[in-house]
mmCIF file of C-alpha atoms in Angstrom:
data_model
loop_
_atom_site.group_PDB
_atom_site.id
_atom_site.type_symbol
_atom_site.label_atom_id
_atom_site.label_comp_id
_atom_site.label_asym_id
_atom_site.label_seq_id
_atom_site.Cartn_x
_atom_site.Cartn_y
_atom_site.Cartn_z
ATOM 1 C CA UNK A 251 3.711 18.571 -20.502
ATOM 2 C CA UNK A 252 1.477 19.993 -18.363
ATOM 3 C CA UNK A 253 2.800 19.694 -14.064
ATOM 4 C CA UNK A 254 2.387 16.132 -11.640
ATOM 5 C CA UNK A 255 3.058 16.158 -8.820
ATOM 6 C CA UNK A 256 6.453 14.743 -9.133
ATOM 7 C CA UNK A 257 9.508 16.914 -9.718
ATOM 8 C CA UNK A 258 12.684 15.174 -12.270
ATOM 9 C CA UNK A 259 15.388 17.041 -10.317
ATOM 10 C CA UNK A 260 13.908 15.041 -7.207
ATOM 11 C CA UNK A 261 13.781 12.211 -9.212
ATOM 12 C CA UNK A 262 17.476 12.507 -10.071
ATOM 13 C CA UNK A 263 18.731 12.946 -6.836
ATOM 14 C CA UNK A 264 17.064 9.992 -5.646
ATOM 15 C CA UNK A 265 19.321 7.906 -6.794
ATOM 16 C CA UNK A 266 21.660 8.863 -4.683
ATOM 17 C CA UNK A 267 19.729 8.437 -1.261
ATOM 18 C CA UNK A 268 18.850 4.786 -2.782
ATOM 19 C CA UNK A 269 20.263 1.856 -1.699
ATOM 20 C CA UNK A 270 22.529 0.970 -5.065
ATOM 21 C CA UNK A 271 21.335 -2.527 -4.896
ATOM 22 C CA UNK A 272 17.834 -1.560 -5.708
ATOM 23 C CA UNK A 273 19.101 0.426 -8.673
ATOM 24 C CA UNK A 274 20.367 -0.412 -12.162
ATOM 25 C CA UNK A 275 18.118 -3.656 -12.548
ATOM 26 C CA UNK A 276 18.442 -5.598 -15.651
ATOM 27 C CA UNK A 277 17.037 -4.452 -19.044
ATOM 28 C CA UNK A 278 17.775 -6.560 -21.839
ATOM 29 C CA UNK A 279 15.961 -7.614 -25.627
ATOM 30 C CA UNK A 280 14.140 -10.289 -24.925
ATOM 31 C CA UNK A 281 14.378 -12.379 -28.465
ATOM 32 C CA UNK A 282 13.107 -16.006 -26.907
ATOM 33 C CA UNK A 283 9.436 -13.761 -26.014
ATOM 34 C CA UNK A 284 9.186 -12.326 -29.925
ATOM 35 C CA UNK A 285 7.615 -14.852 -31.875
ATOM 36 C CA UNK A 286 5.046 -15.454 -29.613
ATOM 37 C CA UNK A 287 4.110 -11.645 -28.977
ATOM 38 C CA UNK A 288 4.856 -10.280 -32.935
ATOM 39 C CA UNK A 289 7.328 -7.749 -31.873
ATOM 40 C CA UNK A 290 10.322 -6.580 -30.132
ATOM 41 C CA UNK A 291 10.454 -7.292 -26.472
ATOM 42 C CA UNK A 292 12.274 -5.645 -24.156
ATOM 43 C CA UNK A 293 12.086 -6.283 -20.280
ATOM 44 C CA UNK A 294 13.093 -4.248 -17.248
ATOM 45 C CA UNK A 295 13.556 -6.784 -14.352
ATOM 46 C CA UNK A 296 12.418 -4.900 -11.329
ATOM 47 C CA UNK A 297 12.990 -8.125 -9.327
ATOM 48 C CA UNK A 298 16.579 -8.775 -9.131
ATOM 49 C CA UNK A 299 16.414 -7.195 -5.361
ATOM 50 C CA UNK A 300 16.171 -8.576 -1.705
ATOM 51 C CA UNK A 301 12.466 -7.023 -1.373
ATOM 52 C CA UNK A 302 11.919 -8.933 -5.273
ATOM 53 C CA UNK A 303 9.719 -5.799 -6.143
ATOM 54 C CA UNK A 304 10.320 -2.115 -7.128
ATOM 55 C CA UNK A 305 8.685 -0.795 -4.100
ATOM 56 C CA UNK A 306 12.005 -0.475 -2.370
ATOM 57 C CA UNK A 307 12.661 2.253 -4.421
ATOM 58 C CA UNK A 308 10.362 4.618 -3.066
ATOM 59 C CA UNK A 309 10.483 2.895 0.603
ATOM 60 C CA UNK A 310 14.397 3.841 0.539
ATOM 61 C CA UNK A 311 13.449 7.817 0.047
ATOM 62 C CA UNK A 312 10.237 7.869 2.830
ATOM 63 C CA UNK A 313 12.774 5.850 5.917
ATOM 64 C CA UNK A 314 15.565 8.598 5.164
ATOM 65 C CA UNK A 315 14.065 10.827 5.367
ATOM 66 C CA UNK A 316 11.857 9.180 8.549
ATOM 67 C CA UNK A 317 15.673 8.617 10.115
ATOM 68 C CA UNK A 318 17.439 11.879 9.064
ATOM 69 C CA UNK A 319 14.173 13.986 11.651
ATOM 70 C CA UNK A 320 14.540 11.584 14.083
ATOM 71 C CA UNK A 321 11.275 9.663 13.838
ATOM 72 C CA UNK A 322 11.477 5.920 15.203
ATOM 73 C CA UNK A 323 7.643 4.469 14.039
ATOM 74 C CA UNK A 324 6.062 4.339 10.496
ATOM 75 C CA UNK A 325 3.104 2.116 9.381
ATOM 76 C CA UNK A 326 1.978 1.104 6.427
ATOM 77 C CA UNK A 327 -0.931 -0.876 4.607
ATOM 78 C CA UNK A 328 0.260 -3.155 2.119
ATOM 79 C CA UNK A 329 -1.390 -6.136 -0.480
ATOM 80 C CA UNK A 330 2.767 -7.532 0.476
ATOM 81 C CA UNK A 331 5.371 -5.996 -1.655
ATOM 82 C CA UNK A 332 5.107 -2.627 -0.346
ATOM 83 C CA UNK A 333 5.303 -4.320 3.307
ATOM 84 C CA UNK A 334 8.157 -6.185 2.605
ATOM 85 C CA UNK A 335 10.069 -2.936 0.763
ATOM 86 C CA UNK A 336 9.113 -0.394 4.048
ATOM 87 C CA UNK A 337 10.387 -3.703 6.479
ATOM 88 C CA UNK A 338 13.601 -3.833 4.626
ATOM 89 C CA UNK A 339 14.306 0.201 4.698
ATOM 90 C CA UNK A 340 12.985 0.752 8.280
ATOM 91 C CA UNK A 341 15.123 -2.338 9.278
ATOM 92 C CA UNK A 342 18.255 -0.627 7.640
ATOM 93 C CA UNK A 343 17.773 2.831 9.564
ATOM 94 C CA UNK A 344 16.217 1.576 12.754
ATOM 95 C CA UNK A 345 12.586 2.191 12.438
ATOM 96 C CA UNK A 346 9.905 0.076 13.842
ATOM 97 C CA UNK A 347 7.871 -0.727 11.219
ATOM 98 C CA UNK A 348 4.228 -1.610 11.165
ATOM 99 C CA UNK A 349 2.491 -3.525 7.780
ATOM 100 C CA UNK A 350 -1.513 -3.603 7.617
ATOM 101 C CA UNK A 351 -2.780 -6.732 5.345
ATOM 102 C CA UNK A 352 -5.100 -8.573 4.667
ATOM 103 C CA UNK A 353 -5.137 -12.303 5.676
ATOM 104 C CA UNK A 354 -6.343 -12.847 2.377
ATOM 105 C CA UNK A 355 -2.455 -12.003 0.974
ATOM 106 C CA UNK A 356 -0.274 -14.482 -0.482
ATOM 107 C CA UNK A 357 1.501 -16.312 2.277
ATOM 108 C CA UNK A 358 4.592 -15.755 0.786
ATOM 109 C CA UNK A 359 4.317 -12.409 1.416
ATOM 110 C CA UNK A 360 3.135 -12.395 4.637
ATOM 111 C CA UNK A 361 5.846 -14.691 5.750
ATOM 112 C CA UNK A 362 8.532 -12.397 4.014
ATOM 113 C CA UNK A 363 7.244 -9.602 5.646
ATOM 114 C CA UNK A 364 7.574 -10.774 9.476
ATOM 115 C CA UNK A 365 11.133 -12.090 8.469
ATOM 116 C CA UNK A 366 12.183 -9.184 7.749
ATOM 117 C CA UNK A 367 11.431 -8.089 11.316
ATOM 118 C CA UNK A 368 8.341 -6.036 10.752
ATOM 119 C CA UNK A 369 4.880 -6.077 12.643
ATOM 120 C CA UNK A 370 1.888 -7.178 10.994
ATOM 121 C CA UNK A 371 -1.600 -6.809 11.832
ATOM 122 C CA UNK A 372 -4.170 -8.762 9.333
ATOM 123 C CA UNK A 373 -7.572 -7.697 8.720
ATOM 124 C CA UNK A 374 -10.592 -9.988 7.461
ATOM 125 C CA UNK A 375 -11.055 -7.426 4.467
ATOM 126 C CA UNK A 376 -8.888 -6.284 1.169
ATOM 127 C CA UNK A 377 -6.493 -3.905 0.701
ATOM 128 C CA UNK A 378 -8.478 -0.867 1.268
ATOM 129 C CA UNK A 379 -9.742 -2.308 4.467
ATOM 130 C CA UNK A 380 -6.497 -2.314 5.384
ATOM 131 C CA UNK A 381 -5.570 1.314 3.876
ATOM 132 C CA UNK A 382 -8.145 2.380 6.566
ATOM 133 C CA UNK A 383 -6.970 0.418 9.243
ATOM 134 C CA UNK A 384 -3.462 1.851 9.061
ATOM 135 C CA UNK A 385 -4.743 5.082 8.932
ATOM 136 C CA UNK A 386 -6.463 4.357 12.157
ATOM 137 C CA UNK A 387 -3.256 3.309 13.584
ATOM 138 C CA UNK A 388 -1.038 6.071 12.293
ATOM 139 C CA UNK A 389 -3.809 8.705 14.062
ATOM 140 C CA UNK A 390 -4.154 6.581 17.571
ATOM 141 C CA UNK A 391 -0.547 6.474 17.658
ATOM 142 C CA UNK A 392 0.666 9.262 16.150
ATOM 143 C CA UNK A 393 3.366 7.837 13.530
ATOM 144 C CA UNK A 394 4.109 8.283 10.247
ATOM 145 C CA UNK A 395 1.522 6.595 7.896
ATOM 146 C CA UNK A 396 3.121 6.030 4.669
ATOM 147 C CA UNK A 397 0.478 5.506 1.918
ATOM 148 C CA UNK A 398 1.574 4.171 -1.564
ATOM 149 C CA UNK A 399 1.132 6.268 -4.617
ATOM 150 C CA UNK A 400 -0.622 8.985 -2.393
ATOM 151 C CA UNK A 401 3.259 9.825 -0.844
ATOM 152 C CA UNK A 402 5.186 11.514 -3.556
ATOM 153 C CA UNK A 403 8.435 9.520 -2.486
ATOM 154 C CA UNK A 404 6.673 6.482 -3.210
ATOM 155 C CA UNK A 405 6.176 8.058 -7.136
ATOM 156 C CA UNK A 406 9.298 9.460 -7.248
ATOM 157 C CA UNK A 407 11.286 6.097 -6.193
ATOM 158 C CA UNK A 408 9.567 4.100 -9.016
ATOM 159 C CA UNK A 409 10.475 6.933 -11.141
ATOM 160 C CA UNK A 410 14.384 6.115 -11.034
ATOM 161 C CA UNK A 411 13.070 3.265 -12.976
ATOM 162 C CA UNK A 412 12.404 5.672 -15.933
ATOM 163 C CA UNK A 413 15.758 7.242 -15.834
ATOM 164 C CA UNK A 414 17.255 3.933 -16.400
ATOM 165 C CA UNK A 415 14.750 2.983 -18.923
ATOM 166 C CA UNK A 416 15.606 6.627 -21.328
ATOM 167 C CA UNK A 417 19.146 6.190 -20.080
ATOM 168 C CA UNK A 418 20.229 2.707 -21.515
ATOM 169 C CA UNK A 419 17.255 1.742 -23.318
ATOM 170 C CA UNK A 420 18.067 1.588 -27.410
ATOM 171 C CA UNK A 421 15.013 3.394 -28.728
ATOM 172 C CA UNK A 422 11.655 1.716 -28.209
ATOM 173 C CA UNK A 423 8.575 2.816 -28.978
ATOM 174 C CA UNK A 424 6.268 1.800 -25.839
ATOM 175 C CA UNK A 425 6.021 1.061 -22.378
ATOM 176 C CA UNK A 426 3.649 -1.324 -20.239
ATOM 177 C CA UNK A 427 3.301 -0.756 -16.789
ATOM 178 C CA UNK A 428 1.134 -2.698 -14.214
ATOM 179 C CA UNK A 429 -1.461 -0.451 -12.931
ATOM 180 C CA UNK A 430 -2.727 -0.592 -8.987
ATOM 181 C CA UNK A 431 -2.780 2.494 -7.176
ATOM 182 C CA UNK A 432 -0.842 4.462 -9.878
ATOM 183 C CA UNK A 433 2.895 4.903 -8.150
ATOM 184 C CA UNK A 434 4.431 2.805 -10.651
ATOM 185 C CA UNK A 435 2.595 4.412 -13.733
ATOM 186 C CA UNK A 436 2.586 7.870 -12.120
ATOM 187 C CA UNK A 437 6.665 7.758 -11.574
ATOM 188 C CA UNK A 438 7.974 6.259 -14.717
ATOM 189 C CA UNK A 439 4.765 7.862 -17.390
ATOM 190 C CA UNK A 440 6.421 11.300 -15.444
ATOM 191 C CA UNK A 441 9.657 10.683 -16.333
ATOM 192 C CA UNK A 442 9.427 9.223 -19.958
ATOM 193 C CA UNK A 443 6.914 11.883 -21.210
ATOM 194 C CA UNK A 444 9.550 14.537 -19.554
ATOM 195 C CA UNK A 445 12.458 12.982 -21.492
ATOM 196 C CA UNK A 446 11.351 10.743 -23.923
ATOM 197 C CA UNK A 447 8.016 12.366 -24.751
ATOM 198 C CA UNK A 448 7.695 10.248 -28.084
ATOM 199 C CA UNK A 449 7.211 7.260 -26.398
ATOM 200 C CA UNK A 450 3.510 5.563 -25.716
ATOM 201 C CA UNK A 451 2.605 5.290 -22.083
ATOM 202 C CA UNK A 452 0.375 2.277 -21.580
ATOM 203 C CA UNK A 453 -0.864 0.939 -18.484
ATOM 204 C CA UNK A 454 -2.324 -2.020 -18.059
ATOM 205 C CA UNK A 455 -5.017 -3.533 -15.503
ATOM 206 C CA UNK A 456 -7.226 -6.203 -14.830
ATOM 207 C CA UNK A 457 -10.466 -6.795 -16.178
ATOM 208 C CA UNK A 458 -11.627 -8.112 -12.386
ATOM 209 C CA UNK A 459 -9.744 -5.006 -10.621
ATOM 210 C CA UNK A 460 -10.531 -1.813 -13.256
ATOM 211 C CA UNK A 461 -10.756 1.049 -10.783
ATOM 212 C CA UNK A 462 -7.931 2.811 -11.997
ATOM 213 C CA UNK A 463 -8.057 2.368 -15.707
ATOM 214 C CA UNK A 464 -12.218 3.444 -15.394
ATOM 215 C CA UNK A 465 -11.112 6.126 -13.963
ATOM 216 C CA UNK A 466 -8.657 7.421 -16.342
ATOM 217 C CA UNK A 467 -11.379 6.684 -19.276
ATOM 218 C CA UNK A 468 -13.593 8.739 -17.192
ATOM 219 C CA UNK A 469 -11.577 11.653 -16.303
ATOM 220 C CA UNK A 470 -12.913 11.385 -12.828
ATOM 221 C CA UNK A 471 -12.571 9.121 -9.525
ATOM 222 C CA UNK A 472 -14.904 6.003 -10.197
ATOM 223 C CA UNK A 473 -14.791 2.831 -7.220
ATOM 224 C CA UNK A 474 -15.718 -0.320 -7.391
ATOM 225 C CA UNK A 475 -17.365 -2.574 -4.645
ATOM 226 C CA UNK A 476 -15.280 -5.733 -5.133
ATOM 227 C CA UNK A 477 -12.239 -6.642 -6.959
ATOM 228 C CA UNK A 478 -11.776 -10.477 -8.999
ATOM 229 C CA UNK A 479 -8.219 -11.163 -9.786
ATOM 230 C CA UNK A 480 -5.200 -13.328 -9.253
ATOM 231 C CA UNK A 481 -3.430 -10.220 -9.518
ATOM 232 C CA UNK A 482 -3.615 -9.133 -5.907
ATOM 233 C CA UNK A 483 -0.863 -6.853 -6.172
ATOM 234 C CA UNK A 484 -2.786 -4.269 -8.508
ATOM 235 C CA UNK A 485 -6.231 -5.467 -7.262
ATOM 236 C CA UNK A 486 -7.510 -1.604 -4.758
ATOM 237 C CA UNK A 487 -11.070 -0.275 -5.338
ATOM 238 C CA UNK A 488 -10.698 3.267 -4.573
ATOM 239 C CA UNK A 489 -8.125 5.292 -6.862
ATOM 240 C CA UNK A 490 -6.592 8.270 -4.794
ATOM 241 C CA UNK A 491 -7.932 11.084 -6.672
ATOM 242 C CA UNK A 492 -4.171 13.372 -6.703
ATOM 243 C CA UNK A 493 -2.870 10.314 -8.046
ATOM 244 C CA UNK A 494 -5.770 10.111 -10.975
ATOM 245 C CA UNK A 495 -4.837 14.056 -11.665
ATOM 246 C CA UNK A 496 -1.158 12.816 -12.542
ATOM 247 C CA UNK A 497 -1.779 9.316 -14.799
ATOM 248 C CA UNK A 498 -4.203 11.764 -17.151
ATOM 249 C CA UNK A 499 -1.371 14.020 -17.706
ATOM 250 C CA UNK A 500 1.361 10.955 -18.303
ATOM 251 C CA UNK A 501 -0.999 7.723 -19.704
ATOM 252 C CA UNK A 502 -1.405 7.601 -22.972
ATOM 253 C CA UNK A 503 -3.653 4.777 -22.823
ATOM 254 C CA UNK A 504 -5.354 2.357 -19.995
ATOM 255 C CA UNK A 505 -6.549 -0.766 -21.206
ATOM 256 C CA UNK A 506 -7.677 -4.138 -19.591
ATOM 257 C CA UNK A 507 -6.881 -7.654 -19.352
ATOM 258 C CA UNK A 508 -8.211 -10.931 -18.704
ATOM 259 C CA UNK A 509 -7.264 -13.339 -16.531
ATOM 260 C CA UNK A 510 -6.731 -16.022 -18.995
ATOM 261 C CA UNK A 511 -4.052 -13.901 -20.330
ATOM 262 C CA UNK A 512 -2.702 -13.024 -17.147
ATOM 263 C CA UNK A 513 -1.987 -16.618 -16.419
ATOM 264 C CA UNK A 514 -0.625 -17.023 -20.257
ATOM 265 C CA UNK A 515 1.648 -13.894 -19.852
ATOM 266 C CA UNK A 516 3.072 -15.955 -16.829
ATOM 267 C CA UNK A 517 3.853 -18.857 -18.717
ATOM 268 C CA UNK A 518 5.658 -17.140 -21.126
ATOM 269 C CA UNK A 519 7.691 -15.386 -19.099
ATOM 270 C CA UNK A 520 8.644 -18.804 -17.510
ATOM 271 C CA UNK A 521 8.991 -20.511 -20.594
ATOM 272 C CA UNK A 522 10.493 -18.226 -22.695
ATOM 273 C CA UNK A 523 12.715 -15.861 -20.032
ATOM 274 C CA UNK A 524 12.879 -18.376 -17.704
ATOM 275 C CA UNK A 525 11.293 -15.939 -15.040
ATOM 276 C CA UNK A 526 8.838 -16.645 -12.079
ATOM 277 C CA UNK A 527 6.736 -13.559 -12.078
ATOM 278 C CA UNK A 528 3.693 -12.278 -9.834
ATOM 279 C CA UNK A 529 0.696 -11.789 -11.742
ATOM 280 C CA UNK A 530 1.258 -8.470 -11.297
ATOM 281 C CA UNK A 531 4.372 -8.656 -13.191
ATOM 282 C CA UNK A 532 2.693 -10.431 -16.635
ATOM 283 C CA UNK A 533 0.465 -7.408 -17.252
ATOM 284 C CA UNK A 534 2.568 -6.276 -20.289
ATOM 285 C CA UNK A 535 2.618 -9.406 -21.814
ATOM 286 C CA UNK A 536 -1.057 -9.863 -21.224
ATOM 287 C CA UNK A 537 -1.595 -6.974 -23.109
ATOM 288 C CA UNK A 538 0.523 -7.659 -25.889
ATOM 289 C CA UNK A 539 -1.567 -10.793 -26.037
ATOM 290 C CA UNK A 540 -5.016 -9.528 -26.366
ATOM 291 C CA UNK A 541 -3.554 -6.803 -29.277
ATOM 292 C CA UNK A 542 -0.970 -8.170 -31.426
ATOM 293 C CA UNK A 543 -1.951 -6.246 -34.321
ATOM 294 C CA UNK A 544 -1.766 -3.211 -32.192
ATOM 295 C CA UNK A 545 1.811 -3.509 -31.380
ATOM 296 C CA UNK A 546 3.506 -5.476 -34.068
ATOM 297 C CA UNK A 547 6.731 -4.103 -35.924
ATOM 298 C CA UNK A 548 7.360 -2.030 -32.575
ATOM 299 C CA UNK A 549 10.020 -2.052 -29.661
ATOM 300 C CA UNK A 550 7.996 -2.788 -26.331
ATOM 301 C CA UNK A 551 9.504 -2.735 -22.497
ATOM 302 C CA UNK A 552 7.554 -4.005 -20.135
ATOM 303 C CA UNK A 553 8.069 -3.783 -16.626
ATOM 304 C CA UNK A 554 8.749 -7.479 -14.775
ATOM 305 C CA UNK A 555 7.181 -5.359 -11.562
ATOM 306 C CA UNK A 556 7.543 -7.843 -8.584
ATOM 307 C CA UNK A 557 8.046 -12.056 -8.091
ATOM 308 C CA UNK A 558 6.560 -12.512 -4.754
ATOM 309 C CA UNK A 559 4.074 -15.333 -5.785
ATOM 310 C CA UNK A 560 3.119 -18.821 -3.697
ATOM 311 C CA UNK A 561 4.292 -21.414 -5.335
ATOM 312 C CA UNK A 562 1.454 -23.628 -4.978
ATOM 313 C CA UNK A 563 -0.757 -21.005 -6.629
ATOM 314 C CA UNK A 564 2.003 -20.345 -9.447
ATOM 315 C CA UNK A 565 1.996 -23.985 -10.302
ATOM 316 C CA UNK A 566 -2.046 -24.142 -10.432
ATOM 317 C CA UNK A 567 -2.392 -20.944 -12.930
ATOM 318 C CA UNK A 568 0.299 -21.732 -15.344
ATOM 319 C CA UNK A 569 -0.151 -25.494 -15.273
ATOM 320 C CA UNK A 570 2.718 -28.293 -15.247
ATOM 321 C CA UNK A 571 5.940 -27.851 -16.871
ATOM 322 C CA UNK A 572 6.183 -29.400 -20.118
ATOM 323 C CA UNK A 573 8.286 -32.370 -20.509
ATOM 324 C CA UNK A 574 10.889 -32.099 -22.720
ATOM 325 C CA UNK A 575 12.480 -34.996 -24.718
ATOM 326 C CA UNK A 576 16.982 -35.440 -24.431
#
């Protein structure tokens, strides 16, 4: 495989600068989801953590090393999970924390975000409003910006999550990973085609949000001027283009999703594994969805990425729980 930008010895000893408690998340066969999908079903539950997401796992590497040169101030722009993930580190180690989002975020994630005893600024924009508007605060104050997927820590932290996976996986065949601004895909693709090169990389977008996956069709940087989807957490507009170099050498495939599926993925997952997920989080299942044919007979993980959702807004896109007779 040709060089990313990420490094596995890094990635190994990451794990042990990691808070434990965001390691070694659940990854189990999930039989209940199989005959509704057509094949075998594995999920890695990435939010059986405090922060609910993965994005502590790269948080945890950026505020030790922020703590271990002495600096006291780091900002961040977040669509909420990464907010929450950089409030819970900086708490731990002492750092004053700054989140940039936009007021457009879930609520819940907002609200998580200030409980966990970090500023936050909201901008009448999306995310990559507020990527600029952190940017502007990191270079007025001079503190540490932290930018997701662009920081290698951020990449190398999901990446742990690929160790596990070729660790204590049995042998599967494919992975789905929610695609956004590519640390997720970036970090685990890196680690799987370095150790488990057989399996398929697949990442997985949506239709309203397709900056990314255009971009990896394209072999080049493409943007888009708006983005449509419930899935806020993946939903930026203008792919970093180091992080585009390193999901063409690790992606196997990019495809897109719509948001019916999205919603149906969601239901599934609380039907069937009993999970409340992010839309974020039913991207593999959407996928699965739209191509049965594509993936049936074959061992699947998909990545339950993140569960920060508002409840109101869960109940309206995957519709009342069915009533079930004694």
């Amino acid at each position: 495989m040709q060089e990313t930008r990420l490094d596995t010895a890094r990635i190994q000893a990451a794990r042990q600068v990691i808070d434990p408690i965001f390691l070694d998340t659940p990854l189990y066969r999930c039989e209940a989801l199989e005959p509704g999908l057509g094949c075998t079903v594995s999920v890695k539950l990435e939010t059986a953590n405090p922060v609910r997401s993965f994005k502590a796992r790269g948080t945890e590497l950026i505020t030790s090393l922020l703590a271990g040169n002495g600096s006291r101030e780091v900002v961040c722009a977040s669509a909420g999970n990464l907010g929450q993930a950089l409030a819970w580190s900086g708490r731990g180690r002492g750092l004053d924390v700054t989140v940039v989002a936009s007021r457009f975020a879930p609520v819940a994630k907002l609200d998580r975000i200030r409980a966990l005893g970090a500023r936050l600024e909201l901008v009448d924009g999306d995310f990559d409003m507020a990527r600029e508007r952190a940017a502007d605060i990191a270079r007025r104050d001079g503190v540490r910006l932290v930018e997701d997927s662009l920081d290698i820590e951020t990449c190398e932290g999901a990446a742990t999550i690929g160790l596990e996976l070729v660790d204590t996986a049995p042998p599967f065949d494919a992975v789905l990973i929610a695609l956004g601004g590519g640390a997720l895909a970036t970090g685990v693709g890196h680690v799987v085609k370095a150790l488990a090169p057989e399996v398929e990389v697949i990442c997985v977008q949506p239709l309203g949000a397709p900056a990314m996956t255009l971009s990896w069709r394209g072999r080049r940087v493409v943007t888009t001027d708006s983005t449509d989807t419930i899935a806020d957490g993946v939903a930026g507009r203008c792919p970093i283009p180091a992080v585009l170099d390193d999901l063409l050498l690790v992606a196997d495939d990019a495809v897109l999703v719509q948001e019916a599926s999205i919603k149906a993925g969601m239901r599934m997952l609380l039907d069937h594994a009993g999970l409340v997920v992010e839309p974020s989080a039913a991207l593999g299942v959407a996928a699965i969805l739209e191509d049965r044919d594509r993936f049936a007979g074959r061992h699947v993980v998909t990545i339950v990425c993140g569960s920060n959702v508002d409840l109101d807004a869960y109940h309206r896109w995957v519709g009342a729980a069915p009533v079930h007779g004694s």
